[in-house]
Coordinates of N, CA, C and O in Angstrom, one line a residue:
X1 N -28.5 -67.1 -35.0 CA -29.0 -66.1 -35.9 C -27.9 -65.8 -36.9 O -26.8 -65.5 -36.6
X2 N -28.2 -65.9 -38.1 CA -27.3 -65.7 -39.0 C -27.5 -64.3 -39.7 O -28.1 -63.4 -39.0
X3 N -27.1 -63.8 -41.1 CA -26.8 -62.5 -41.6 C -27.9 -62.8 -42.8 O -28.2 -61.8 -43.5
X4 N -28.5 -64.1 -43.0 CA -28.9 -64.3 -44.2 C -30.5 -62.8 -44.1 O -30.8 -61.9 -44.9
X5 N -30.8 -62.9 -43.6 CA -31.8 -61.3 -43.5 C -31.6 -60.3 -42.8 O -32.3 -59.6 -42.1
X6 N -30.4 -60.2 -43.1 CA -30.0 -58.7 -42.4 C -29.6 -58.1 -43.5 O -29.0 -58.7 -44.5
X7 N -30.1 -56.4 -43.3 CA -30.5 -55.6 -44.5 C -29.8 -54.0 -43.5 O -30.1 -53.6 -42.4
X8 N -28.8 -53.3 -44.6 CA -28.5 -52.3 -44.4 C -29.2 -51.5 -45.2 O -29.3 -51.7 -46.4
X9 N -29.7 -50.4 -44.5 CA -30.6 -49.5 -45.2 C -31.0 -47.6 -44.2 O -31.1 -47.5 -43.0
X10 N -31.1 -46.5 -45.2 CA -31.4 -45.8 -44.1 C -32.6 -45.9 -43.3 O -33.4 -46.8 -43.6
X11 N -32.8 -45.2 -42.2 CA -33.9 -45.0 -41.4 C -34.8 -44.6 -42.5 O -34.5 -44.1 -43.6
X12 N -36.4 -45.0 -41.9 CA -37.4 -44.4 -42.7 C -38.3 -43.2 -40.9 O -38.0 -43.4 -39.7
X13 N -39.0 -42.6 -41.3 CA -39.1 -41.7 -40.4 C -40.3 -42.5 -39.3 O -40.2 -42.4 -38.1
X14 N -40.7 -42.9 -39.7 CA -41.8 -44.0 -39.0 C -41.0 -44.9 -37.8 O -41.7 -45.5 -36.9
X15 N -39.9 -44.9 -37.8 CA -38.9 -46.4 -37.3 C -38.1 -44.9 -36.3 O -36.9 -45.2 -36.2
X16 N -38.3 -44.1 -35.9 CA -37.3 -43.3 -35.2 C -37.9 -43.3 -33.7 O -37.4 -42.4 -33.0
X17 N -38.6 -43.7 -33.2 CA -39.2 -44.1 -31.9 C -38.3 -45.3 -31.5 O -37.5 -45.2 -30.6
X18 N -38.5 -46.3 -32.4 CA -37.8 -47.5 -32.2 C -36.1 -47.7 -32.2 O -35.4 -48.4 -31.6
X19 N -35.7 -46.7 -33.1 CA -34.1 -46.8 -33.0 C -33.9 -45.5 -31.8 O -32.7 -45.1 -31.7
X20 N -34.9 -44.7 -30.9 CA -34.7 -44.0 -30.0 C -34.7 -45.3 -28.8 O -33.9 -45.1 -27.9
X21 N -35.4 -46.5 -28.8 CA -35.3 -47.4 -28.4 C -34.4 -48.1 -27.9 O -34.2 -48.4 -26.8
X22 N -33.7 -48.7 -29.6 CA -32.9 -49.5 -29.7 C -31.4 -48.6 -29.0 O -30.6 -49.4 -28.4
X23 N -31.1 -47.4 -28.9 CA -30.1 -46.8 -28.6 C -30.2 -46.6 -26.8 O -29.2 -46.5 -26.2
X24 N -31.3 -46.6 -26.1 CA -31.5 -46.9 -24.8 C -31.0 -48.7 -24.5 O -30.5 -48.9 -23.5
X25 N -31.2 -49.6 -25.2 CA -30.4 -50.9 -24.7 C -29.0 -51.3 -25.5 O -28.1 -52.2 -25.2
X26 N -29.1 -50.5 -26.7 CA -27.4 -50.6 -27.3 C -26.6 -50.1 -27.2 O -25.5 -50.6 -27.2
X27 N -26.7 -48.9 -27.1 CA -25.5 -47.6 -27.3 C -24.8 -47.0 -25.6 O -25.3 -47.0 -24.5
X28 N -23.7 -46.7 -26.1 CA -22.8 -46.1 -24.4 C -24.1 -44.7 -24.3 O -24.3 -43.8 -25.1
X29 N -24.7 -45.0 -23.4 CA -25.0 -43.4 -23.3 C -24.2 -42.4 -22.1 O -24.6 -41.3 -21.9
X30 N -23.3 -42.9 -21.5 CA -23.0 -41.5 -20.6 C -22.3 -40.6 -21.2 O -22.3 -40.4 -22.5
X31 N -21.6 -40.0 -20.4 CA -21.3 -38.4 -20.7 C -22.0 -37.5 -21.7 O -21.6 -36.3 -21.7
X32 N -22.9 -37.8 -22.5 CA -23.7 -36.6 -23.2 C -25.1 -36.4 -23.1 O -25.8 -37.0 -22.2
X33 N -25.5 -35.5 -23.9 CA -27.2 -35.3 -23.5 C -27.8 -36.8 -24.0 O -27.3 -37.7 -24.7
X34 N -29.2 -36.6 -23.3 CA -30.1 -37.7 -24.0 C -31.1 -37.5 -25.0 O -31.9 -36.6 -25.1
X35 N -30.9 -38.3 -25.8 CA -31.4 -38.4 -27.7 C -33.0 -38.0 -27.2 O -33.6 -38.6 -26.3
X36 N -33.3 -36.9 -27.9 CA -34.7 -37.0 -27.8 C -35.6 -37.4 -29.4 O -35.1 -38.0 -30.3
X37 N -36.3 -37.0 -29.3 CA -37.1 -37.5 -31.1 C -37.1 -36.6 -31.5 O -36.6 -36.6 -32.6
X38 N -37.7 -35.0 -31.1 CA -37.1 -34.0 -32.0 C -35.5 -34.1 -32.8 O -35.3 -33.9 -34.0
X39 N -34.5 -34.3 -31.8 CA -33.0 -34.2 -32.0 C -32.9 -34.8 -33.6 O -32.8 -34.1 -34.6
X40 N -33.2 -36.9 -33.3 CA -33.4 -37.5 -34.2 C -34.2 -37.2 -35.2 O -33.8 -37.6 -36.3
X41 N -35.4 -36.4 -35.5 CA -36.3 -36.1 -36.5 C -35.8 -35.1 -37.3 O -36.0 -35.0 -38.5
X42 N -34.8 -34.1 -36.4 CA -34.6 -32.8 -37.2 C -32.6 -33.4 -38.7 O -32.1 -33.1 -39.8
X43 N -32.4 -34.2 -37.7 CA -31.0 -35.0 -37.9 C -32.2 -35.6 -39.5 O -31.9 -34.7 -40.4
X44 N -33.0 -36.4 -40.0 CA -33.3 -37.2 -41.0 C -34.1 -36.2 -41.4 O -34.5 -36.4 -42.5
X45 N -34.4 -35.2 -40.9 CA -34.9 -33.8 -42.3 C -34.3 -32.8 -43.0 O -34.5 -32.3 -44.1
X46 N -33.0 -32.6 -41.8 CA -32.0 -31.9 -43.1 C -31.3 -33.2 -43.4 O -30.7 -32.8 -44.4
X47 N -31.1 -34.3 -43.2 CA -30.1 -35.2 -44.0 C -30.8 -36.8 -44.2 O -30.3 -37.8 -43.6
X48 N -31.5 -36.8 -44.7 CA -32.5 -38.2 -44.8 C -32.0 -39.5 -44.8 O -32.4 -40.6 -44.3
X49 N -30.4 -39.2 -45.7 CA -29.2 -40.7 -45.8 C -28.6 -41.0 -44.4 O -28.6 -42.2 -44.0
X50 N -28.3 -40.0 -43.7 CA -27.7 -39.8 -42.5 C -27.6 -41.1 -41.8 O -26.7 -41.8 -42.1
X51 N -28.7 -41.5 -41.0 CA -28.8 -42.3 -40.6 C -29.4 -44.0 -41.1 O -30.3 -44.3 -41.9
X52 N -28.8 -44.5 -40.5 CA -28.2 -46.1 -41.2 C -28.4 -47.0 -40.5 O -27.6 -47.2 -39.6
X53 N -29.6 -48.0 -40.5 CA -29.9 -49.1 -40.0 C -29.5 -50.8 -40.5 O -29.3 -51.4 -41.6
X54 N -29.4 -51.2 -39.3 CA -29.1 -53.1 -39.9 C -30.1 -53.1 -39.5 O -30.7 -52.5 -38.6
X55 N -30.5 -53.7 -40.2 CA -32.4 -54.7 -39.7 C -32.4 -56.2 -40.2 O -32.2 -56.7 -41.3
X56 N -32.8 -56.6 -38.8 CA -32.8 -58.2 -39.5 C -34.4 -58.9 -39.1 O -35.0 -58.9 -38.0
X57 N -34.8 -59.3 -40.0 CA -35.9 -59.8 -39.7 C -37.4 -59.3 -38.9 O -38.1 -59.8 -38.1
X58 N -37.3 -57.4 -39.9 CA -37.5 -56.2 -39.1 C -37.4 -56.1 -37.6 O -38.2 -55.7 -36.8
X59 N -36.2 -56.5 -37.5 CA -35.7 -55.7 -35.9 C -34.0 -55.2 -35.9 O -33.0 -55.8 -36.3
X60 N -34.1 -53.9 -35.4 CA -33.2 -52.9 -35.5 C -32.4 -54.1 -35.2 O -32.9 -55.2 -35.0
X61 N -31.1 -53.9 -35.2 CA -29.6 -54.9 -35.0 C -28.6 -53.5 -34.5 O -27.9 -53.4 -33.5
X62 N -28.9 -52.8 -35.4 CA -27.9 -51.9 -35.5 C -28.0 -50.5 -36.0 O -29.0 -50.1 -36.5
X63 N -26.5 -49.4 -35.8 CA -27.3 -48.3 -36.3 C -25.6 -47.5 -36.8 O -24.5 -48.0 -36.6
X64 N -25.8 -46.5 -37.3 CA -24.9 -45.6 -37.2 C -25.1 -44.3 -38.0 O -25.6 -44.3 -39.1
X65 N -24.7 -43.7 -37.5 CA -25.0 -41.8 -38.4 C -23.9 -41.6 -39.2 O -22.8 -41.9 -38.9
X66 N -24.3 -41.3 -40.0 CA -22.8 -41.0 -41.2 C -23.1 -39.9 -41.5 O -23.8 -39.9 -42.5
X67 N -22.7 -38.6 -40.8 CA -22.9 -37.3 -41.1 C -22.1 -36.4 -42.0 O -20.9 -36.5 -41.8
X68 N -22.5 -35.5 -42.8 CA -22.0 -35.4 -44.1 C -22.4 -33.7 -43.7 O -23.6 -33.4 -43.7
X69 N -21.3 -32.8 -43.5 CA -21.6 -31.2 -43.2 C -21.0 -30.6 -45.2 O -20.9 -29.3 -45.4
X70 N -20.8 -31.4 -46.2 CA -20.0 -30.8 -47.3 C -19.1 -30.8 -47.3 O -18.8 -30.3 -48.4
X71 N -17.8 -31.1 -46.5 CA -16.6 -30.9 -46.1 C -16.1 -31.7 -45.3 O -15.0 -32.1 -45.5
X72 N -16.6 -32.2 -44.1 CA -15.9 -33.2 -43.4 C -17.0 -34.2 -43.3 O -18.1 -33.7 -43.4
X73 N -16.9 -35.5 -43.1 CA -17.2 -36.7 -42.5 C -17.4 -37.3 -41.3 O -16.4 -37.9 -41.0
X74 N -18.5 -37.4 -40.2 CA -18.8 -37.9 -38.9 C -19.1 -39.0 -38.7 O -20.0 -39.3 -39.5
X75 N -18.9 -40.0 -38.1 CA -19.3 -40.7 -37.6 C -19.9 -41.3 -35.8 O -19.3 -41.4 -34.8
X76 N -20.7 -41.4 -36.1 CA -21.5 -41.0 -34.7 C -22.5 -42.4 -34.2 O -22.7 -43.3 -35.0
X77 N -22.9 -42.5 -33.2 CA -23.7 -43.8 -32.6 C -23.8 -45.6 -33.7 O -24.7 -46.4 -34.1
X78 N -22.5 -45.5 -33.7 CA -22.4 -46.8 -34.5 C -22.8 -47.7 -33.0 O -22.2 -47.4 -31.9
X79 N -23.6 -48.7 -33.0 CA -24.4 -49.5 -32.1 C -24.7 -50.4 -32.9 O -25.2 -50.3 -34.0
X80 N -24.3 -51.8 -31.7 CA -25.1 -53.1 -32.3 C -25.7 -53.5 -31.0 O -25.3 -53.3 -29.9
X81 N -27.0 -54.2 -31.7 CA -27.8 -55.2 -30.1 C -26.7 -56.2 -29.2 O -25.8 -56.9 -29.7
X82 N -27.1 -56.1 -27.9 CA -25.8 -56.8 -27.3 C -25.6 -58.3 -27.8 O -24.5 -58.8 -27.7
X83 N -26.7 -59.0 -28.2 CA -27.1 -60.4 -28.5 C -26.3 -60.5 -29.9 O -26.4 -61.5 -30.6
X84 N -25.6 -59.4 -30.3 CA -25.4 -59.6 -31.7 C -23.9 -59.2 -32.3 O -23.4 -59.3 -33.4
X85 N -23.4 -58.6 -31.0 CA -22.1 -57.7 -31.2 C -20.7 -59.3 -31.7 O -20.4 -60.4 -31.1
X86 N -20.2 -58.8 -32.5 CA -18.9 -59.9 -32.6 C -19.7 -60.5 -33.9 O -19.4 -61.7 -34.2
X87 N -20.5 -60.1 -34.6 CA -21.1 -60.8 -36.0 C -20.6 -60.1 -37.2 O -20.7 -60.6 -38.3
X88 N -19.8 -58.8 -36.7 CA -19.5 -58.2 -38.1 C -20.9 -57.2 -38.6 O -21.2 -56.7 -39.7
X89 N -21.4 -57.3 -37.8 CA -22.5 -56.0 -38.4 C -21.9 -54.7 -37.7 O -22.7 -53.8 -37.9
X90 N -20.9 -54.2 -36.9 CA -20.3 -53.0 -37.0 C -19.4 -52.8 -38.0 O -18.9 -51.7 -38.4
X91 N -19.3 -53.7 -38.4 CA -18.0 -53.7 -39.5 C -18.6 -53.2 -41.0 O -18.1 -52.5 -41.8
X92 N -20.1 -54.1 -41.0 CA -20.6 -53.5 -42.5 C -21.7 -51.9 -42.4 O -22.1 -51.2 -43.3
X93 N -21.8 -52.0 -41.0 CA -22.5 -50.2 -41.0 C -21.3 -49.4 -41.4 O -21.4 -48.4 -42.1
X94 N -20.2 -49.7 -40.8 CA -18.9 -48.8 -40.9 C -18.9 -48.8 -42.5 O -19.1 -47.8 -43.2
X95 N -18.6 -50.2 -43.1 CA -18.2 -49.8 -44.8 C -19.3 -49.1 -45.3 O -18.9 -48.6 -46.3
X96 N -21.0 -48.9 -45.0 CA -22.1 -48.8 -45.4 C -21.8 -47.0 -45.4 O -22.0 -46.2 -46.3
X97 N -21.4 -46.8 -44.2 CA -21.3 -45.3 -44.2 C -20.1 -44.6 -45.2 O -20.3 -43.7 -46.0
X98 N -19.2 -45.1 -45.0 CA -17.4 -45.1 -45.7 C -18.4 -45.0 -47.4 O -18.4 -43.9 -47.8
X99 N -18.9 -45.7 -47.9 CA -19.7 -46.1 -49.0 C -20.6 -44.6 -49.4 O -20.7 -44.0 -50.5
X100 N -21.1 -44.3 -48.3 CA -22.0 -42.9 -49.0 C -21.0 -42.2 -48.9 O -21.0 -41.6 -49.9
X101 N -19.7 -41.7 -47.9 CA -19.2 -40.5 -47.9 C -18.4 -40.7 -49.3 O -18.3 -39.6 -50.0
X102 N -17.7 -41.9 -49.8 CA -17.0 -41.8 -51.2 C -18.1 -41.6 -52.0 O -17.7 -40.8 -52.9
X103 N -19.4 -41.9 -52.2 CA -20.3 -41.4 -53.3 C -20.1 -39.9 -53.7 O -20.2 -39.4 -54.8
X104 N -19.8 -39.0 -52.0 CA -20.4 -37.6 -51.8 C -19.5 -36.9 -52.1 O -19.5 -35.7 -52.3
X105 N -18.3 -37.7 -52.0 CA -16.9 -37.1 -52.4 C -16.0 -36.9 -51.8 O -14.9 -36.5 -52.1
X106 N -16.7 -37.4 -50.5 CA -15.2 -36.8 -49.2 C -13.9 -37.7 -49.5 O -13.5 -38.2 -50.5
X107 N -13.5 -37.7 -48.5 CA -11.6 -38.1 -48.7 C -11.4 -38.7 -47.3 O -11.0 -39.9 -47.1
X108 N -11.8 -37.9 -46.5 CA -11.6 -38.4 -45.1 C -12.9 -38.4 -43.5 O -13.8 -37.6 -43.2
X109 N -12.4 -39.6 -43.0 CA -13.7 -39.3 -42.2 C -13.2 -39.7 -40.6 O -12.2 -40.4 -40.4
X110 N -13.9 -39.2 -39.6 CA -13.6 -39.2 -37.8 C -15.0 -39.9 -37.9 O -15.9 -39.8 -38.7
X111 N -14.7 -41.1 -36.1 CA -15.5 -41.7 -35.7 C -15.4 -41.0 -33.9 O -14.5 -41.0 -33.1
X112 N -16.6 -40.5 -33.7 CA -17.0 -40.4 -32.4 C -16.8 -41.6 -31.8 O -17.5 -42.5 -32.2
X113 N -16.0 -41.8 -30.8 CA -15.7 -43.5 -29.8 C -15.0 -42.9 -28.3 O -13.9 -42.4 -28.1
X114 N -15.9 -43.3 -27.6 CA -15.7 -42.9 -26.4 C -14.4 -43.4 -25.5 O -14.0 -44.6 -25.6
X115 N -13.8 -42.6 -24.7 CA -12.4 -43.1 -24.6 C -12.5 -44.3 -23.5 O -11.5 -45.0 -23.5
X116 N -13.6 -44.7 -22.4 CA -13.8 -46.2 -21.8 C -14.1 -46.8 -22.4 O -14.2 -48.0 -22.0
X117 N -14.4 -46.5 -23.9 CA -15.5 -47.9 -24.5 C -14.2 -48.4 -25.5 O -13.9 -48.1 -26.6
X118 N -13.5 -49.6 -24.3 CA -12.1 -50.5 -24.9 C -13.0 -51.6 -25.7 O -12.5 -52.2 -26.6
X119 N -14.3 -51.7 -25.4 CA -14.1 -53.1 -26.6 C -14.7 -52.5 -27.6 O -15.2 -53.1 -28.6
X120 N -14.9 -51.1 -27.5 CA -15.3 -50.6 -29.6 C -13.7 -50.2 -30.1 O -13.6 -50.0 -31.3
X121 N -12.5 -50.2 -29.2 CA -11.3 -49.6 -29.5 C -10.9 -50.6 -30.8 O -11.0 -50.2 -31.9
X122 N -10.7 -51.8 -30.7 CA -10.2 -52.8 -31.3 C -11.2 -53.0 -32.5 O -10.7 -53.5 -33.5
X123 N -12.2 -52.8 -32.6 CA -13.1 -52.8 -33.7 C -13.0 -51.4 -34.7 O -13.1 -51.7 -35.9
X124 N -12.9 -50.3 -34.4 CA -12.7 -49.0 -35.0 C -10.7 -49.3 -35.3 O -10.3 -48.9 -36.4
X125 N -9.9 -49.8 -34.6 CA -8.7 -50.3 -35.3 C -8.8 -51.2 -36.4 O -8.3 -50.8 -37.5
X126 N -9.3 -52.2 -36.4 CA -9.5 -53.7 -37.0 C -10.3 -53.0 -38.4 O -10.2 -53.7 -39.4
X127 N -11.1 -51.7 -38.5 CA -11.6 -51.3 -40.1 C -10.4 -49.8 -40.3 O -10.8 -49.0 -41.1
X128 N -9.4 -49.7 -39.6 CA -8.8 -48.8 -40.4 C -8.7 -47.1 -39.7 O -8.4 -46.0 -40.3
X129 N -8.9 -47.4 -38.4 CA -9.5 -45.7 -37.4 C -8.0 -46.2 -36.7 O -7.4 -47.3 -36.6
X130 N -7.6 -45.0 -36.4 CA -6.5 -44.8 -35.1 C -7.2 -43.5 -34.7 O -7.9 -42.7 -35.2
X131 N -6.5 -43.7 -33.5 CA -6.5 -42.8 -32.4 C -6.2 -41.6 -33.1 O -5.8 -41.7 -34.3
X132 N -6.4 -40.0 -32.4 CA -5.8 -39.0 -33.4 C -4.8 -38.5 -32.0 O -5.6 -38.1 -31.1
X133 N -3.8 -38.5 -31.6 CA -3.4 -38.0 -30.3 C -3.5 -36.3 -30.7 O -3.5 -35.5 -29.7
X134 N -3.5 -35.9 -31.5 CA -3.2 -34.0 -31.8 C -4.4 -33.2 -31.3 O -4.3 -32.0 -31.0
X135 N -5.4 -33.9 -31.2 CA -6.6 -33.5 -31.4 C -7.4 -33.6 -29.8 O -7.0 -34.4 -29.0
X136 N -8.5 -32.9 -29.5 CA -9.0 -32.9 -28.4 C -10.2 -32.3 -28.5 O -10.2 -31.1 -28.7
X137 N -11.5 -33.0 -28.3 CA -13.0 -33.0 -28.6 C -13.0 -31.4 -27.2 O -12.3 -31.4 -26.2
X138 N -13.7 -30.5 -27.4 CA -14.1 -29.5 -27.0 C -15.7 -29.4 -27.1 O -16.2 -29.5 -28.2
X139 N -16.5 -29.3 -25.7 CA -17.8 -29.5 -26.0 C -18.2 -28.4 -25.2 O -17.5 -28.0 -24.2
X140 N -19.7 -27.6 -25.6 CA -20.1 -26.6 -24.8 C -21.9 -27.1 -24.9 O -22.5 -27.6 -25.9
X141 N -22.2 -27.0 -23.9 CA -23.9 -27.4 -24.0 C -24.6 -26.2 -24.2 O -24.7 -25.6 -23.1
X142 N -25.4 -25.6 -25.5 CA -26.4 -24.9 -25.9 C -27.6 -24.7 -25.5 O -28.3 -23.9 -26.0
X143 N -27.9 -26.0 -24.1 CA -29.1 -25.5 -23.5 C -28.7 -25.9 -22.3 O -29.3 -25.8 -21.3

């Protein structure tokens, strides 16, 4: 499988069943809640750019949220299909996101990367992410 039709592009709202999908056989899911389609739907109505698909030969490959609050920069469920990982399609969702937040003006941006998941460590190093040791994610569940 090559890159020659693979296409970075946002989500269109029709395709959010399927990338609720594609994140059940791509993405780390432990330790947090599970993605529902409301979550996802309300995520691409206040922010329609947000989320960011690889598609290759219309089938998801990949994904990632590049969330934009006005002021800081997120990075969230960057995922590639397992049949596909080591191609360099996390590397161009990463510049793809990096790409809208310099449009929007920011300066700086955090990637959500879970602290077992050693083989995204080397990939979030390899585009330019370190560790932040000062810092410590604080989480409270609202339902």
């Amino acid at each position: 499988m090559s890159d020659e039709h693979l296409t970075l592009r946002v989500a269109e709202a029709t395709e959010l069943v399927a990338v609720l999908e594609f994140w059940q056989q791509a993405a780390e899911n432990g330790n947090r809640p599970v993605d529902t389609g409301a979550a996802v739907e309300a995520l691409v109505r206040r922010d329609p750019e947000a989320l960011i698909l690889a598609v290759d030969d219309g089938e998801i490959v990949g994904t990632v949220i590049a969330g934009w609050d006005g002021w800081r920069c997120h990075l969230y469920r960057l995922a590639v299909a397992p049949h596909r990982r080591r191609a360099g399609i996390g590397g161009r969702l990463i510049a793809a996101a990096e790409e809208r937040f310099r449009r929007l003006g920011a300066t700086r941006v955090d990637a959500m990367v879970l602290d077992a998941n050693d083989g995204a460590h080397g990939a979030w190093a390899a585009h330019g992410y370190r560790r932040q040791d000062e810092w410590s994610r604080w989480v409270k569940p609202l339902k």
